[in-house]
Amino acid sequence: MRISQAYLALYNALQACGWALVLANLLYGILRKDLPEQLYAAAGPITNVVQGASLLETVHAAIGLVPSSPLMSLMQWMGRSNVLFLILGPISQLHSSWWSVLMLATWALAEVIRYPQYALSSLGSCPAWLTWLRYTMFIPLYPAGVVAEMGLMVAALPDLAERKPYSLELPNPYNWAFSYHRFIQVVLALYPFLWWQLYSSLLRARSKKLAPQPPKASKSQ
Amino acid sequence: MKLEVVSRSGQTIATLDVNPEAPVSELKRKFYGLKRKYYPSRQRFTLPLKPGEKRGTVLDDSKSLSHYGLGDGGKVEFKDLGPQIGYSTVFFWEYFGPLVVYPLFFFFPKYLYPHLEAPKQHHLVQKLAVAYWSFHYAKRILETFTVHKFGHATMPIFNLFKNCAYYWGYAAYVSYFVNHPKFTPPNEKASVACLGLALLMQLGNLRSHLILSNLRKPGEKDYKIPRGFLFNNVTCANYTFEIWGWLLYSAAVQSIPAYLFAITGALQMTQWAIAKHKRLVKTFDGKDGRPKYPRRWIVFPPFL
């Protein structure tokens, strides 16, 4: 086994474990009828770690370790990280919102399937049922996830308008102004389109991956 | 001879009777006669994939069908490139926007910065900046119609909207802040010096464009090694001057949006430059009497 293969298998396995922990904490808490802020307290820190670490996936793409586009990978990472670190994290009122639970749960459910599928694929031994799960569960999970993310951003708007975090006002030596509140409004407007691009490309990938494989492959995928 | 035109999925679309020595453009003309929706510039023909190929050989309009080894009963793959629009049309509209949009913020602050008290006079930097910006885009439009010789005649029409959104959007974004009533002018002497240097870069860019334009004689379609001026050292010297021009403009106005614009443009030009450099190195390999492409920077010494 080449070292790059071993590294990827290890990376994906560790991510799978991390997200499994997130999911386990959420499920345990939900079964105990915990409040959203308790669920966030239990699952939030681990989520921060795995999400932060997933920036590595952009590096993997940039150095050619995996065939994905580094730009796409970075944009997806920034989208999630923005909601998790810049919005949900700092705004404590949002910790008691069920949007946050929905978001963490849909993320965890999707990742706990995706990372094992990557890990086993990189070792060349991914069972068909796992590939099927990976390319099917996203169908309900991604819409739920994007609704949760947008719900959180909308809920955050009043706080962002008042506190004005990460913002810059004129005059200043950079001759630039940036309103994070306005930025999030623009992001909310663009979100459905950006999300649809991702979703439709997964649907296309689904029909390719789950189609009956030809016995003699003339093109490699 | 009879040629079979197939779709990418393998379905036969048409069978055409053509002369083997006829150019590919003749094939396109005949196909257009059968399928009126696909005017010639929308058609792309490729040879069927050979083992190991990711993309079939694209048939060039000027070459003969026999050049590609096509005989009676041969197959060609058809792809619809979508509605097309002329290169110079796109260039005109994408450059016309910045030429009009940027000065709007300079001349009509009352409307574009409502509720803000506009100062009685603009700073010198702002005046020079609007002059420089306008000169740049006027130059670009002039070059489009008098200097540039485009390798392709058309591009997909979607590019018109994409490119205009980019140029017009950034023009508004940069202009809004540079011409803002609360603009903080940097050191005047430094700014004037930067814009002066930027102007020199523009002249360097113009000279580079003239050199590129003269590489091919009318009718020639082959690649040439650019020579002279900065091309002796850098493959895409035209981009080098353009990137420097925008960096110097940004330094002159000291505005983040200007730097963002410069960096975005530089990244795109770098992508194009790498592709062009690779193409030239591959074409001029020094074999079979072809010259070997000299060792050169790609686009931005000393980095790339």
Short mmCIF file of C-alpha atoms in Angstrom, two decimals:
data_model
loop_
_atom_site.label_atom_id
_atom_site.label_comp_id
_atom_site.label_asym_id
_atom_site.label_seq_id
_atom_site.Cartn_x
_atom_site.Cartn_y
_atom_site.Cartn_z
CA MET A 1 0.00 0.00 0.00
CA ARG A 2 1.39 3.38 -0.88
CA ILE A 3 1.88 5.87 1.91
CA SER A 4 -0.63 8.32 0.36
CA GLN A 5 -3.26 5.59 0.31
CA ALA A 6 -2.58 4.74 3.95
CA TYR A 7 -2.71 8.39 4.93
CA LEU A 8 -6.06 8.95 3.19
CA ALA A 9 -7.52 5.81 4.73
CA LEU A 10 -6.37 7.00 8.16
CA TYR A 11 -7.66 10.54 7.65
CA ASN A 12 -11.08 9.33 6.52
CA ALA A 13 -11.25 6.80 9.34
CA LEU A 14 -10.47 9.46 11.94
CA GLN A 15 -13.11 11.79 10.49
CA ALA A 16 -15.60 8.92 10.52
CA CYS A 17 -14.87 8.34 14.23
CA GLY A 18 -15.17 12.03 15.03
CA TRP A 19 -18.54 12.37 13.35
CA ALA A 20 -19.72 9.11 14.92
CA LEU A 21 -18.97 10.70 18.31
CA VAL A 22 -20.97 13.80 17.33
CA LEU A 23 -23.90 11.63 16.27
CA ALA A 24 -23.68 9.45 19.36
CA ASN A 25 -23.73 12.48 21.66
CA LEU A 26 -26.71 13.93 19.83
CA LEU A 27 -28.67 10.68 19.86
CA TYR A 28 -27.94 10.04 23.52
CA GLY A 29 -29.00 13.56 24.41
CA ILE A 30 -32.14 13.42 22.28
CA LEU A 31 -33.16 10.13 23.91
CA ARG A 32 -32.72 11.77 27.32
CA LYS A 33 -34.90 14.64 26.09
CA ASP A 34 -32.10 17.19 26.52
CA LEU A 35 -32.64 20.83 25.53
CA PRO A 36 -30.94 22.16 22.39
CA GLU A 37 -28.33 24.03 24.40
CA GLN A 38 -27.36 20.82 26.19
CA LEU A 39 -27.14 19.01 22.88
CA TYR A 40 -24.95 21.78 21.50
CA ALA A 41 -22.74 21.70 24.58
CA ALA A 42 -22.27 17.95 24.11
CA ALA A 43 -21.81 17.79 20.34
CA GLY A 44 -20.54 21.27 19.47
CA PRO A 45 -16.88 21.01 20.53
CA ILE A 46 -16.25 17.76 18.63
CA THR A 47 -18.02 19.19 15.59
CA ASN A 48 -15.71 22.19 15.72
CA VAL A 49 -12.68 19.90 15.67
CA VAL A 50 -13.79 17.69 12.78
CA GLN A 51 -15.04 20.61 10.73
CA GLY A 52 -11.83 22.57 11.31
CA ALA A 53 -9.74 19.54 10.42
CA SER A 54 -11.67 19.02 7.20
CA LEU A 55 -9.82 22.00 5.74
CA LEU A 56 -7.20 19.35 5.01
CA GLU A 57 -9.46 18.08 2.24
CA THR A 58 -8.80 21.28 0.30
CA VAL A 59 -5.07 20.66 0.72
CA HIS A 60 -5.51 17.08 -0.47
CA ALA A 61 -7.24 18.34 -3.60
CA ALA A 62 -4.65 21.08 -4.17
CA ILE A 63 -1.72 18.66 -4.07
CA GLY A 64 -3.53 16.15 -6.26
CA LEU A 65 -3.94 13.49 -3.61
CA VAL A 66 -7.63 13.29 -4.48
CA PRO A 67 -9.26 14.16 -7.82
CA SER A 68 -11.60 16.86 -6.47
CA SER A 69 -11.41 20.55 -7.29
CA PRO A 70 -9.60 22.45 -4.52
CA LEU A 71 -11.77 25.49 -5.17
CA MET A 72 -15.03 23.53 -4.74
CA SER A 73 -13.66 21.89 -1.62
CA LEU A 74 -12.63 25.23 -0.16
CA MET A 75 -15.98 26.84 -0.92
CA GLN A 76 -17.91 24.02 0.74
CA TRP A 77 -15.62 24.16 3.77
CA MET A 78 -16.01 27.94 4.03
CA GLY A 79 -19.79 27.66 3.79
CA ARG A 80 -20.05 25.25 6.68
CA SER A 81 -17.32 26.89 8.73
CA ASN A 82 -18.97 30.28 8.37
CA VAL A 83 -22.20 28.98 9.90
CA LEU A 84 -20.47 26.92 12.57
CA PHE A 85 -17.65 29.21 13.74
CA LEU A 86 -18.77 32.72 12.85
CA ILE A 87 -22.49 32.47 13.51
CA LEU A 88 -23.58 29.54 15.69
CA GLY A 89 -20.52 29.57 17.93
CA PRO A 90 -20.45 33.22 19.02
CA ILE A 91 -24.23 33.81 19.23
CA SER A 92 -25.33 32.02 22.38
CA GLN A 93 -29.05 32.56 21.81
CA LEU A 94 -28.72 30.26 18.80
CA HIS A 95 -27.47 27.41 21.01
CA SER A 96 -31.01 27.00 22.31
CA SER A 97 -32.42 26.87 18.79
CA TRP A 98 -33.63 23.61 17.28
CA TRP A 99 -32.13 24.80 13.95
CA SER A 100 -28.73 24.16 15.44
CA VAL A 101 -29.67 20.62 16.47
CA LEU A 102 -31.14 19.91 13.03
CA MET A 103 -27.98 21.19 11.37
CA LEU A 104 -25.56 19.18 13.51
CA ALA A 105 -27.70 16.07 13.17
CA THR A 106 -27.98 16.21 9.36
CA TRP A 107 -24.26 16.93 9.04
CA ALA A 108 -23.38 14.04 11.34
CA LEU A 109 -25.72 11.57 9.66
CA ALA A 110 -24.29 12.40 6.23
CA GLU A 111 -20.64 12.33 7.31
CA VAL A 112 -20.92 9.12 9.28
CA ILE A 113 -21.75 7.45 5.95
CA ARG A 114 -19.51 9.50 3.66
CA TYR A 115 -16.18 9.12 5.49
CA PRO A 116 -16.32 5.35 5.95
CA GLN A 117 -17.24 5.09 2.25
CA TYR A 118 -14.17 7.16 1.34
CA ALA A 119 -11.95 5.20 3.71
CA LEU A 120 -12.99 1.80 2.39
CA SER A 121 -12.94 2.98 -1.24
CA SER A 122 -9.39 4.20 -0.87
CA LEU A 123 -8.51 0.69 0.29
CA GLY A 124 -10.39 -0.72 -2.68
CA SER A 125 -12.90 -2.65 -0.59
CA CYS A 126 -16.07 -0.64 -0.18
CA PRO A 127 -19.22 -2.79 0.06
CA ALA A 128 -21.93 -1.98 -2.45
CA TRP A 129 -24.52 -1.25 0.23
CA LEU A 130 -22.31 1.48 1.73
CA THR A 131 -21.82 3.10 -1.67
CA TRP A 132 -25.58 2.92 -2.11
CA LEU A 133 -26.11 4.57 1.29
CA ARG A 134 -23.59 7.30 0.49
CA TYR A 135 -25.27 8.14 -2.81
CA THR A 136 -28.83 7.87 -1.50
CA MET A 137 -28.96 9.32 2.02
CA PHE A 138 -27.82 12.71 0.77
CA ILE A 139 -31.14 13.05 -1.03
CA PRO A 140 -33.10 13.86 2.13
CA LEU A 141 -30.17 14.93 4.29
CA TYR A 142 -28.77 17.72 2.09
CA PRO A 143 -32.05 19.65 1.76
CA ALA A 144 -32.61 19.30 5.50
CA GLY A 145 -29.07 20.50 6.14
CA VAL A 146 -29.33 23.55 3.90
CA VAL A 147 -32.68 24.53 5.44
CA ALA A 148 -31.13 24.26 8.90
CA GLU A 149 -28.11 26.35 7.87
CA MET A 150 -30.33 29.03 6.36
CA GLY A 151 -32.61 28.94 9.37
CA LEU A 152 -29.65 29.63 11.64
CA MET A 153 -28.43 32.48 9.47
CA VAL A 154 -31.86 34.11 9.39
CA ALA A 155 -32.18 33.71 13.16
CA ALA A 156 -28.76 35.37 13.54
CA LEU A 157 -29.59 38.46 11.48
CA PRO A 158 -30.96 40.66 14.30
CA ASP A 159 -27.90 39.97 16.44
CA LEU A 160 -25.56 40.65 13.51
CA ALA A 161 -27.32 43.93 12.73
CA GLU A 162 -26.87 45.09 16.29
CA ARG A 163 -23.39 43.79 17.14
CA LYS A 164 -21.85 44.26 13.66
CA PRO A 165 -19.13 41.62 14.09
CA TYR A 166 -16.28 41.15 11.56
CA SER A 167 -17.23 44.45 9.95
CA LEU A 168 -15.39 47.54 8.79
CA GLU A 169 -16.80 51.04 8.45
CA LEU A 170 -15.62 54.04 6.45
CA PRO A 171 -13.48 56.04 6.70
CA ASN A 172 -10.42 53.84 7.10
CA PRO A 173 -6.99 53.53 5.44
CA TYR A 174 -8.11 50.46 3.44
CA ASN A 175 -10.84 52.46 1.71
CA TRP A 176 -13.16 49.53 2.15
CA ALA A 177 -16.31 48.88 4.06
CA PHE A 178 -17.65 45.45 4.92
CA SER A 179 -20.90 44.69 6.63
CA TYR A 180 -21.05 41.08 7.80
CA HIS A 181 -24.79 41.50 8.31
CA ARG A 182 -25.21 42.54 4.66
CA PHE A 183 -22.81 39.76 3.63
CA ILE A 184 -24.99 37.13 5.30
CA GLN A 185 -28.06 38.55 3.57
CA VAL A 186 -26.28 38.13 0.22
CA VAL A 187 -25.15 34.62 1.19
CA LEU A 188 -28.77 33.74 2.06
CA ALA A 189 -29.88 34.93 -1.36
CA LEU A 190 -27.20 32.88 -3.13
CA TYR A 191 -27.45 29.79 -0.94
CA PRO A 192 -30.23 28.01 -2.83
CA PHE A 193 -28.35 28.35 -6.13
CA LEU A 194 -24.98 27.27 -4.77
CA TRP A 195 -26.62 24.40 -2.93
CA TRP A 196 -28.52 23.27 -6.04
CA GLN A 197 -25.26 23.11 -8.01
CA LEU A 198 -23.82 20.75 -5.39
CA TYR A 199 -27.02 18.70 -5.09
CA SER A 200 -27.48 18.25 -8.83
CA SER A 201 -23.85 17.23 -9.31
CA LEU A 202 -24.36 14.58 -6.60
CA LEU A 203 -27.51 13.38 -8.35
CA ARG A 204 -25.53 13.04 -11.56
CA ALA A 205 -22.74 11.23 -9.73
CA ARG A 206 -25.40 8.97 -8.22
CA SER A 207 -26.67 7.78 -11.60
CA LYS A 208 -23.12 7.07 -12.67
CA LYS A 209 -22.01 5.31 -9.49
CA LEU A 210 -25.14 3.25 -8.93
CA ALA A 211 -25.68 2.26 -12.57
CA PRO A 212 -24.89 -1.37 -13.34
CA GLN A 213 -21.12 -1.36 -13.90
CA PRO A 214 -20.06 -2.58 -17.37
CA PRO A 215 -18.00 -5.81 -17.20
CA LYS A 216 -15.14 -4.29 -19.25
CA ALA A 217 -14.42 -0.69 -18.24
CA SER A 218 -12.89 1.24 -21.16
CA LYS A 219 -12.70 4.53 -19.26
CA SER A 220 -11.64 4.73 -15.65
CA GLN A 221 -13.76 6.77 -13.27
CA MET B 1 -17.36 9.40 -49.62
CA LYS B 2 -19.96 8.80 -46.95
CA LEU B 3 -19.33 9.93 -43.39
CA GLU B 4 -21.48 8.94 -40.43
CA VAL B 5 -22.19 11.68 -37.92
CA VAL B 6 -22.83 10.29 -34.45
CA SER B 7 -23.79 11.89 -31.17
CA ARG B 8 -21.63 11.61 -28.02
CA SER B 9 -23.83 8.71 -26.91
CA GLY B 10 -23.23 6.84 -30.15
CA GLN B 11 -26.54 7.45 -31.90
CA THR B 12 -26.36 8.19 -35.61
CA ILE B 13 -27.56 11.70 -36.36
CA ALA B 14 -26.91 11.88 -40.08
CA THR B 15 -24.96 10.46 -42.99
CA LEU B 16 -23.25 12.98 -45.22
CA ASP B 17 -21.73 12.66 -48.66
CA VAL B 18 -18.49 14.62 -48.83
CA ASN B 19 -15.33 14.92 -50.88
CA PRO B 20 -12.36 13.45 -48.95
CA GLU B 21 -10.18 16.40 -49.94
CA ALA B 22 -12.79 18.95 -48.86
CA PRO B 23 -12.01 21.00 -45.74
CA VAL B 24 -13.85 20.38 -42.47
CA SER B 25 -15.70 23.66 -42.99
CA GLU B 26 -17.40 22.04 -45.96
CA LEU B 27 -18.60 19.20 -43.72
CA LYS B 28 -20.02 21.81 -41.35
CA ARG B 29 -21.73 23.61 -44.19
CA LYS B 30 -23.39 20.38 -45.33
CA PHE B 31 -24.43 19.46 -41.79
CA TYR B 32 -25.97 22.91 -41.41
CA GLY B 33 -27.92 22.24 -44.60
CA LEU B 34 -29.46 19.16 -42.95
CA LYS B 35 -29.87 20.51 -39.42
CA ARG B 36 -30.74 24.17 -39.65
CA LYS B 37 -30.53 24.68 -35.87
CA TYR B 38 -26.77 24.08 -35.83
CA TYR B 39 -25.04 26.88 -37.73
CA PRO B 40 -21.38 26.10 -38.43
CA SER B 41 -19.83 27.97 -35.48
CA ARG B 42 -22.00 25.90 -33.14
CA GLN B 43 -20.72 22.61 -34.52
CA ARG B 44 -17.79 20.72 -33.11
CA PHE B 45 -16.64 17.48 -34.69
CA THR B 46 -14.22 15.05 -33.11
CA LEU B 47 -12.74 11.77 -34.21
CA PRO B 48 -13.95 8.77 -32.21
CA LEU B 49 -11.89 8.22 -29.05
CA LYS B 50 -8.76 6.16 -29.49
CA PRO B 51 -7.79 3.86 -26.60
CA GLY B 52 -6.24 5.88 -23.79
CA GLU B 53 -7.66 9.18 -25.04
CA LYS B 54 -9.80 11.33 -22.82
CA ARG B 55 -10.86 13.65 -25.62
CA GLY B 56 -11.13 12.89 -29.31
CA THR B 57 -9.12 14.90 -31.83
CA VAL B 58 -11.05 18.06 -32.70
CA LEU B 59 -11.45 18.63 -36.42
CA ASP B 60 -10.04 21.96 -37.54
CA ASP B 61 -12.09 23.93 -40.08
CA SER B 62 -9.20 24.57 -42.43
CA LYS B 63 -7.83 21.03 -42.63
CA SER B 64 -9.07 18.44 -45.09
CA LEU B 65 -11.08 15.40 -44.03
CA SER B 66 -8.40 13.10 -45.45
CA HIS B 67 -5.84 14.84 -43.19
CA TYR B 68 -7.64 13.13 -40.28
CA GLY B 69 -7.58 9.79 -42.01
CA LEU B 70 -11.30 9.82 -42.65
CA GLY B 71 -12.36 7.49 -45.40
CA ASP B 72 -15.61 6.16 -46.78
CA GLY B 73 -17.82 4.90 -43.96
CA GLY B 74 -15.83 6.82 -41.36
CA LYS B 75 -17.42 8.19 -38.18
CA VAL B 76 -17.25 11.64 -36.66
CA GLU B 77 -18.70 12.69 -33.31
CA PHE B 78 -20.83 15.81 -33.19
CA LYS B 79 -21.14 18.18 -30.25
CA ASP B 80 -23.43 21.20 -30.09
CA LEU B 81 -21.46 24.07 -28.58
CA GLY B 82 -24.63 25.98 -27.86
CA PRO B 83 -25.63 29.40 -29.15
CA GLN B 84 -22.49 31.30 -30.09
CA ILE B 85 -21.54 34.94 -30.04
CA GLY B 86 -18.62 36.71 -31.64
CA TYR B 87 -15.47 37.33 -29.57
CA SER B 88 -15.29 41.00 -30.45
CA THR B 89 -18.95 41.44 -29.51
CA VAL B 90 -18.34 39.99 -26.07
CA PHE B 91 -15.14 41.99 -25.61
CA PHE B 92 -16.89 45.21 -26.54
CA TRP B 93 -19.76 44.78 -24.08
CA GLU B 94 -17.63 43.52 -21.21
CA TYR B 95 -15.28 46.54 -21.56
CA PHE B 96 -18.01 49.07 -22.30
CA GLY B 97 -19.55 48.46 -18.87
CA PRO B 98 -16.51 49.50 -16.80
CA LEU B 99 -15.96 52.50 -19.08
CA VAL B 100 -19.44 53.77 -18.22
CA VAL B 101 -20.04 52.41 -14.71
CA TYR B 102 -16.84 53.56 -12.97
CA PRO B 103 -17.15 57.26 -13.90
CA LEU B 104 -20.79 57.29 -12.71
CA PHE B 105 -19.62 57.19 -9.09
CA PHE B 106 -17.16 60.00 -9.77
CA PHE B 107 -19.60 62.33 -11.56
CA PHE B 108 -22.87 61.61 -9.74
CA PRO B 109 -22.08 61.22 -6.03
CA LYS B 110 -25.36 62.86 -5.05
CA TYR B 111 -27.30 59.95 -6.59
CA LEU B 112 -24.92 57.11 -5.86
CA TYR B 113 -24.10 58.07 -2.29
CA PRO B 114 -27.45 59.41 -1.13
CA HIS B 115 -27.58 60.71 2.46
CA LEU B 116 -23.85 61.44 2.29
CA GLU B 117 -22.39 64.89 1.94
CA ALA B 118 -20.12 64.90 -1.08
CA PRO B 119 -16.95 66.97 -0.64
CA LYS B 120 -16.66 70.07 -2.82
CA GLN B 121 -13.79 68.59 -4.79
CA HIS B 122 -12.40 65.15 -5.37
CA HIS B 123 -8.86 64.39 -4.25
CA LEU B 124 -6.17 64.45 -6.94
CA VAL B 125 -5.80 60.64 -6.64
CA GLN B 126 -9.48 60.13 -7.38
CA LYS B 127 -9.29 62.35 -10.46
CA LEU B 128 -6.21 60.60 -11.80
CA ALA B 129 -7.74 57.23 -10.98
CA VAL B 130 -10.90 57.84 -13.01
CA ALA B 131 -8.74 59.08 -15.90
CA TYR B 132 -6.50 56.01 -15.71
CA TRP B 133 -9.42 53.59 -15.45
CA SER B 134 -11.26 55.19 -18.37
CA PHE B 135 -8.10 55.26 -20.49
CA HIS B 136 -7.54 51.57 -19.74
CA TYR B 137 -10.94 50.45 -20.92
CA ALA B 138 -11.03 52.78 -23.89
CA LYS B 139 -7.69 51.27 -24.89
CA ARG B 140 -9.13 47.77 -24.51
CA ILE B 141 -12.10 48.55 -26.76
CA LEU B 142 -9.81 50.11 -29.38
CA GLU B 143 -7.55 47.06 -29.30
CA THR B 144 -10.55 44.76 -29.72
CA PHE B 145 -11.36 46.32 -33.09
CA THR B 146 -7.93 47.29 -34.38
CA VAL B 147 -5.26 45.07 -32.84
CA HIS B 148 -6.39 41.68 -31.57
CA LYS B 149 -6.58 38.74 -33.92
CA PHE B 150 -8.77 36.14 -32.27
CA GLY B 151 -7.89 32.46 -32.50
CA HIS B 152 -11.56 31.49 -32.37
CA ALA B 153 -14.34 33.49 -33.99
CA THR B 154 -17.04 32.71 -31.42
CA MET B 155 -17.69 31.66 -27.84
CA PRO B 156 -20.79 30.31 -26.06
CA ILE B 157 -23.33 33.07 -25.48
CA PHE B 158 -23.47 32.31 -21.75
CA ASN B 159 -19.97 33.78 -21.52
CA LEU B 160 -21.35 37.20 -22.45
CA PHE B 161 -23.39 37.32 -19.25
CA LYS B 162 -20.72 35.74 -17.10
CA ASN B 163 -17.97 38.10 -18.33
CA CYS B 164 -20.13 41.20 -18.17
CA ALA B 165 -21.20 40.34 -14.62
CA TYR B 166 -17.52 40.04 -13.66
CA TYR B 167 -16.30 43.27 -15.30
CA TRP B 168 -19.32 45.45 -14.60
CA GLY B 169 -19.65 44.11 -11.05
CA TYR B 170 -16.04 44.74 -10.14
CA ALA B 171 -16.09 48.15 -11.83
CA ALA B 172 -18.96 49.20 -9.57
CA TYR B 173 -17.38 47.61 -6.50
CA VAL B 174 -14.00 49.33 -6.97
CA SER B 175 -15.43 52.64 -8.11
CA TYR B 176 -17.89 52.84 -5.20
CA PHE B 177 -15.05 52.85 -2.70
CA VAL B 178 -12.43 54.84 -4.61
CA ASN B 179 -14.90 57.64 -5.32
CA HIS B 180 -16.58 57.48 -1.92
CA PRO B 181 -17.12 60.79 -0.08
CA LYS B 182 -15.28 59.23 2.88
CA PHE B 183 -12.31 58.13 0.77
CA THR B 184 -9.00 58.47 2.66
CA PRO B 185 -6.37 59.60 0.15
CA PRO B 186 -2.93 58.04 0.52
CA ASN B 187 0.32 59.97 0.11
CA GLU B 188 -0.20 62.07 -3.01
CA LYS B 189 3.33 61.88 -4.42
CA ALA B 190 3.41 58.09 -3.99
CA SER B 191 0.02 57.74 -5.68
CA VAL B 192 1.00 59.87 -8.63
CA ALA B 193 4.22 57.89 -9.03
CA CYS B 194 2.28 54.59 -8.94
CA LEU B 195 -0.21 55.74 -11.55
CA GLY B 196 2.63 57.03 -13.72
CA LEU B 197 4.31 53.63 -13.57
CA ALA B 198 0.94 51.97 -14.21
CA LEU B 199 0.61 54.00 -17.38
CA LEU B 200 4.00 52.73 -18.52
CA MET B 201 2.76 49.20 -17.86
CA GLN B 202 -0.24 49.92 -20.07
CA LEU B 203 2.09 51.00 -22.87
CA GLY B 204 4.11 47.83 -22.36
CA ASN B 205 0.87 45.86 -22.57
CA LEU B 206 -0.09 47.65 -25.79
CA ARG B 207 3.29 46.95 -27.36
CA SER B 208 2.96 43.29 -26.34
CA HIS B 209 -0.45 43.11 -27.99
CA LEU B 210 0.95 44.56 -31.20
CA ILE B 211 3.73 41.97 -31.22
CA LEU B 212 1.24 39.13 -30.67
CA SER B 213 -1.03 40.49 -33.35
CA ASN B 214 1.80 40.45 -35.91
CA LEU B 215 2.87 36.88 -35.18
CA ARG B 216 0.54 35.32 -37.72
CA LYS B 217 0.19 36.45 -41.32
CA PRO B 218 -3.42 36.60 -42.56
CA GLY B 219 -4.69 33.05 -43.00
CA GLU B 220 -1.98 31.45 -40.86
CA LYS B 221 -3.39 29.26 -38.09
CA ASP B 222 -0.31 27.70 -36.54
CA TYR B 223 1.29 28.57 -33.23
CA LYS B 224 4.32 30.86 -33.28
CA ILE B 225 7.01 31.55 -30.72
CA PRO B 226 6.60 35.15 -29.56
CA ARG B 227 9.85 37.09 -29.67
CA GLY B 228 11.12 40.57 -28.93
CA PHE B 229 10.56 42.99 -26.08
CA LEU B 230 9.66 41.20 -22.83
CA PHE B 231 8.60 38.08 -24.72
CA ASN B 232 12.25 37.07 -24.89
CA ASN B 233 12.03 36.40 -21.17
CA VAL B 234 8.36 35.80 -20.42
CA THR B 235 5.86 33.75 -22.42
CA CYS B 236 2.82 35.87 -21.55
CA ALA B 237 4.49 39.26 -21.28
CA ASN B 238 1.18 40.94 -22.11
CA TYR B 239 -0.31 39.56 -18.90
CA THR B 240 2.78 40.56 -16.94
CA PHE B 241 2.23 44.22 -17.82
CA GLU B 242 -1.50 43.97 -17.19
CA ILE B 243 -1.03 42.47 -13.73
CA TRP B 244 1.56 45.10 -12.80
CA GLY B 245 -0.75 47.83 -14.08
CA TRP B 246 -3.54 46.79 -11.73
CA LEU B 247 -1.24 46.24 -8.77
CA LEU B 248 0.12 49.77 -9.25
CA TYR B 249 -3.41 51.18 -9.60
CA SER B 250 -4.32 49.49 -6.33
CA ALA B 251 -1.22 50.87 -4.64
CA ALA B 252 -2.12 54.33 -5.92
CA VAL B 253 -5.66 54.30 -4.51
CA GLN B 254 -4.94 52.09 -1.48
CA SER B 255 -8.27 50.35 -1.62
CA ILE B 256 -8.94 46.70 -0.80
CA PRO B 257 -11.54 46.22 -3.58
CA ALA B 258 -8.92 47.39 -6.10
CA TYR B 259 -6.47 44.80 -4.77
CA LEU B 260 -9.19 42.12 -4.88
CA PHE B 261 -9.84 43.02 -8.51
CA ALA B 262 -6.12 42.90 -9.31
CA ILE B 263 -5.66 39.52 -7.60
CA THR B 264 -8.71 37.93 -9.23
CA GLY B 265 -7.53 39.07 -12.65
CA ALA B 266 -4.00 37.88 -11.93
CA LEU B 267 -5.24 34.43 -10.93
CA GLN B 268 -7.27 34.05 -14.12
CA MET B 269 -4.44 35.32 -16.32
CA THR B 270 -2.03 32.97 -14.58
CA GLN B 271 -4.30 30.03 -15.38
CA TRP B 272 -4.40 31.06 -19.03
CA ALA B 273 -0.64 31.71 -19.10
CA ILE B 274 0.20 28.27 -17.73
CA ALA B 275 -1.98 26.64 -20.39
CA LYS B 276 -0.43 28.71 -23.17
CA HIS B 277 3.12 28.09 -21.97
CA LYS B 278 2.47 24.32 -21.79
CA ARG B 279 0.99 24.36 -25.28
CA LEU B 280 4.01 26.17 -26.71
CA VAL B 281 6.51 23.92 -24.94
CA LYS B 282 4.65 20.86 -26.22
CA THR B 283 4.41 22.18 -29.79
CA PHE B 284 8.02 23.39 -30.04
CA ASP B 285 9.75 20.27 -28.83
CA GLY B 286 12.89 20.63 -30.95
CA LYS B 287 12.15 17.46 -32.94
CA ASP B 288 11.59 17.04 -36.72
CA GLY B 289 13.10 20.40 -37.53
CA ARG B 290 10.85 22.29 -35.17
CA PRO B 291 12.60 24.83 -32.97
CA LYS B 292 12.80 24.13 -29.25
CA TYR B 293 10.82 26.53 -27.09
CA PRO B 294 13.34 28.59 -25.12
CA ARG B 295 13.49 28.59 -21.32
CA ARG B 296 11.27 31.45 -20.21
CA TRP B 297 9.25 32.68 -17.26
CA ILE B 298 5.59 31.89 -17.69
CA VAL B 299 3.90 35.09 -16.58
CA PHE B 300 5.25 36.75 -13.44
CA PRO B 301 8.95 36.64 -12.68
CA PRO B 302 10.40 35.88 -10.21
CA PHE B 303 7.48 33.75 -9.08
CA LEU B 304 6.15 31.93 -12.12
#
